[in-house]
CSV table of C-alpha atoms in Angstrom, one decimal:
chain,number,residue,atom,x,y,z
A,1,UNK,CA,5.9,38.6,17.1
A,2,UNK,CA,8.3,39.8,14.2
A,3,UNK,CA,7.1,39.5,11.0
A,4,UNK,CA,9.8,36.5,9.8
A,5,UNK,CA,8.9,35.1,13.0
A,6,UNK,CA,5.1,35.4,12.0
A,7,UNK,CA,5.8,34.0,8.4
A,8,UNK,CA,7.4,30.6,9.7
A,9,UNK,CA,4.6,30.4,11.9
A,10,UNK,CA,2.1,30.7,9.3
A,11,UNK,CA,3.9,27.8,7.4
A,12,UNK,CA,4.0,25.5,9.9
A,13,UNK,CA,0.0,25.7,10.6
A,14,UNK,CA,-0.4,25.4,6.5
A,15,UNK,CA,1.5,22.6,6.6
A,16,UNK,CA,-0.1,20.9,9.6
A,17,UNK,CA,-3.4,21.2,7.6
A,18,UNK,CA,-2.2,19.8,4.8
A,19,UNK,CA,-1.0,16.4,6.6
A,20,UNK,CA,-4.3,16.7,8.1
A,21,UNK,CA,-6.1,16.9,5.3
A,22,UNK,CA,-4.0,14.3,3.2
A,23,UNK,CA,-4.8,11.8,6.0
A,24,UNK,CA,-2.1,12.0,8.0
A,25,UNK,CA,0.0,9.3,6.4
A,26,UNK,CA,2.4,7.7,9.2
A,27,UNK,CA,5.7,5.8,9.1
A,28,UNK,CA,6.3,4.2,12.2
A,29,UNK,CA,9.7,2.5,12.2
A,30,UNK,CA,11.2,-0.8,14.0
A,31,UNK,CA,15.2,-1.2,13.7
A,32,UNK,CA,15.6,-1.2,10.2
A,33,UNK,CA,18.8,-1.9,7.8
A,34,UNK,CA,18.9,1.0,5.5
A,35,UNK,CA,18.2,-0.7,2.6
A,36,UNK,CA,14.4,-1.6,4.2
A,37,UNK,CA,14.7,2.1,5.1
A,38,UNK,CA,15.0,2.8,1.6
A,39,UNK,CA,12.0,0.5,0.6
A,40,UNK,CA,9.5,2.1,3.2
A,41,UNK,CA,10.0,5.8,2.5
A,42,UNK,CA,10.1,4.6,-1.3
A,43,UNK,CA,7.0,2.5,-0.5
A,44,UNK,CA,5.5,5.8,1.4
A,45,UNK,CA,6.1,8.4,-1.5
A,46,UNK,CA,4.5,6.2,-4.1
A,47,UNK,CA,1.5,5.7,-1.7
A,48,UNK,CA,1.0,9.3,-2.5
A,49,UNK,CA,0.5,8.5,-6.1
A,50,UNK,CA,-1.4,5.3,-5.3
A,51,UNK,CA,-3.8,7.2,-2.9
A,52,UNK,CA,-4.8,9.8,-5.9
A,53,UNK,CA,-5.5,7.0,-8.0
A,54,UNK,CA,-7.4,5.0,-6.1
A,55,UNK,CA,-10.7,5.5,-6.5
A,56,UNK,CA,-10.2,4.9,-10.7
A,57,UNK,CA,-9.1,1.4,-9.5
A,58,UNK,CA,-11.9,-1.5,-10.1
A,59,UNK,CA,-13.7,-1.9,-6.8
A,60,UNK,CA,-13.2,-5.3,-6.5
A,61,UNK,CA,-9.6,-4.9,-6.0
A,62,UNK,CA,-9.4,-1.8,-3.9
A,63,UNK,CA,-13.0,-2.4,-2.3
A,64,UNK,CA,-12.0,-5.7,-0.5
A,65,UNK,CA,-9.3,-3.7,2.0
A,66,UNK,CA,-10.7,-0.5,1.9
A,67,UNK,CA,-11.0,-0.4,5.5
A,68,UNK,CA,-8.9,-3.1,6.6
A,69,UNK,CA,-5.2,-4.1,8.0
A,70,UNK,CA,-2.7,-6.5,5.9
A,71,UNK,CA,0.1,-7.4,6.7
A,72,UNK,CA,3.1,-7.2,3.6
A,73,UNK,CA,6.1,-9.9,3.8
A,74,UNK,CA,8.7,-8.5,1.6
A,75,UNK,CA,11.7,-10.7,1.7
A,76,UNK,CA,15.1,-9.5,0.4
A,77,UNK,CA,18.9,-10.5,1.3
A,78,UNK,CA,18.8,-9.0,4.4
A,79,UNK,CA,15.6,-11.0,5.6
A,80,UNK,CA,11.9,-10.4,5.5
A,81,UNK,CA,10.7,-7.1,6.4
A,82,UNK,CA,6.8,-7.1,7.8
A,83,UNK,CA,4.8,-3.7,6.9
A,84,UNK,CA,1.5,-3.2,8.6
A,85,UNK,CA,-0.6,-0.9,6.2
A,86,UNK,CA,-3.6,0.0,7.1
A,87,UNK,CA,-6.5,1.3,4.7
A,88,UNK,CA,-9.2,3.6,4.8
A,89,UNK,CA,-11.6,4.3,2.5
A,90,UNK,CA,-9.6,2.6,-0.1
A,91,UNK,CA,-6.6,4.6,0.6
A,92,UNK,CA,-3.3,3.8,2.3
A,93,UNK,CA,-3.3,5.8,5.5
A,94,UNK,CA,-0.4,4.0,7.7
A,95,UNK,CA,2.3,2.0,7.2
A,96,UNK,CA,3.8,0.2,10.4
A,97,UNK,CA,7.3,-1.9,10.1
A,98,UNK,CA,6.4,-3.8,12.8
A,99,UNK,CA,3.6,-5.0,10.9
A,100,UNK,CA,-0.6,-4.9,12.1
A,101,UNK,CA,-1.7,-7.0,14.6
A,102,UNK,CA,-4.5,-9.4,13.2
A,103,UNK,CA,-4.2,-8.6,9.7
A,104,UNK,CA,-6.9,-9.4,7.3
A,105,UNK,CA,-4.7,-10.9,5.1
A,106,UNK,CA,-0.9,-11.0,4.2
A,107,UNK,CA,0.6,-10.1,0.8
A,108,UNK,CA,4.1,-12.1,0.4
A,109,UNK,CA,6.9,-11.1,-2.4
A,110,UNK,CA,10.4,-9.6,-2.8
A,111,UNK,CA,11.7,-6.3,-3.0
A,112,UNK,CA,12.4,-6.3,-6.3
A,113,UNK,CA,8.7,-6.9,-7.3
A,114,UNK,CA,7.6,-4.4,-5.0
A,115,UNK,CA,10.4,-2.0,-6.7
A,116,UNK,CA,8.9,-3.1,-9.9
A,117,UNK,CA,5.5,-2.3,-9.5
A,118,UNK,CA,6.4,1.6,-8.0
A,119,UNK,CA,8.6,2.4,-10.9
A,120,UNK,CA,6.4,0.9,-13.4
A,121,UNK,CA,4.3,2.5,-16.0
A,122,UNK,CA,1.4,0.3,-15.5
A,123,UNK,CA,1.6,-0.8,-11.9
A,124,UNK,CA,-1.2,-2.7,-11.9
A,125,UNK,CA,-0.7,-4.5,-15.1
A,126,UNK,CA,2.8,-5.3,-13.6
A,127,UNK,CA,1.1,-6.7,-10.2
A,128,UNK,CA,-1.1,-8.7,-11.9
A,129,UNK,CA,1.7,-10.1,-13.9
A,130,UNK,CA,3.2,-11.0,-10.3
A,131,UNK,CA,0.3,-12.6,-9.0
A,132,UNK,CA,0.6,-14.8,-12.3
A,133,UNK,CA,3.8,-16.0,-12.3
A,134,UNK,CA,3.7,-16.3,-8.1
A,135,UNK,CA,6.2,-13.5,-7.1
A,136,UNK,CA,3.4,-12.1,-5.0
A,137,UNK,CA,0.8,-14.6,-3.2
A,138,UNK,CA,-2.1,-13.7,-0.9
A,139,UNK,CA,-3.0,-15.5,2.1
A,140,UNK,CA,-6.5,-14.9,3.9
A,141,UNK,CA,-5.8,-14.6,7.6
A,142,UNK,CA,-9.4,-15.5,8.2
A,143,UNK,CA,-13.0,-16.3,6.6
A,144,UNK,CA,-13.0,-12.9,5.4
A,145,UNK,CA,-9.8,-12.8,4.5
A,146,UNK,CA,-10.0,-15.6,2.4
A,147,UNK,CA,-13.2,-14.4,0.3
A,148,UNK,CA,-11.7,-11.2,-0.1
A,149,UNK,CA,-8.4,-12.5,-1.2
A,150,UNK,CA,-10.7,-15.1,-3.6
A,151,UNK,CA,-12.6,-12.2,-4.9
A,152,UNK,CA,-9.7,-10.0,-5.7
A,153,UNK,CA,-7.6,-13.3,-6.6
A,154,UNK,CA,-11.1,-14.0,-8.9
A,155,UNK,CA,-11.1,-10.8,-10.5
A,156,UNK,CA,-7.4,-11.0,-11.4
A,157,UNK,CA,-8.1,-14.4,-13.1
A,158,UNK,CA,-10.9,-13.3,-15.1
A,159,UNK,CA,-9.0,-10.3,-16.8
A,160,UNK,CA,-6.6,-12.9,-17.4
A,161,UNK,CA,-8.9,-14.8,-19.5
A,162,UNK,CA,-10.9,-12.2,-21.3
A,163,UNK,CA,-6.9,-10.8,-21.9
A,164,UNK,CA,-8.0,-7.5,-20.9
């Protein structure tokens, strides 16, 4: 083997490892416009971000779903575009744009909000302002759905009042 040969070689194991050890974050895609394709590879590098931040998250918002599928509506002029993501350990380890088959719950909003939140400086500040003024509603898909939605729903509502 010549050593350029050797070198590219080398690279490809390190970065097999480090997908590995990330998690292996997937994007599997359905026939999308471009502009969804836009919104899931966006949606995909800021789960990067969210994933390193998510265990300084409360636990009653990231605890509910940390090992769960939910299914995210996210309706925009084209139409609505259905993302399965799938959590582990209260990280984001697949997205699916065919969206996950019985879902725990589903998350509904547009892709403006969903733009909002990734560019913002205080994306959860800006979230919870969305669940407040109803851009983004969740719906329990089951009994335990809809007590983890209440809780996290709960949670959001108590901040609200103790304006923290």
């Amino acid at each position: 083997m010549t050593p350029p040969l050797r070198a590219v070689f080398a690279l490809l194991l390190v970065a097999l490892t480090l997908v590995t050890a990330a998690g292996g974050l997937v994007v599997d895609n359905a026939d999308l416009t471009p502009a969804e394709v836009k919104l899931l590879f966006a949606m995909r590098e800021y789960t990067l971000t969210y994933n390193e931040y998510a265990d300084r998250l409360p636990g009653w918002v990231t605890g509910p779903f940390e090992d769960e599928k939910v299914n995210l509506y996210v309706t925009s002029p084209d139409g609505v575009l259905v993302i399965g993501i799938t959590f582990h350990d209260r990280k984001i380890v697949q997205f699916d744009a065919k969206g996950c088959p019985d879902p725990i719950v589903t998350v509904t909003t547009d892709s403006g909000t969903v733009e909002g939140v990734m560019v913002s400086d205080r994306p959860f500040d800006t979230f919870r302002a969305a669940m407040r003024n109803g851009t983004v509603t969740i719906e329990g898909n089951n009994l335990l759905g809809v007590l983890r939605s209440g809780m996290v729903r709960f949670g959001l509502w108590t901040m609200d009042v103790l304006r923290l």
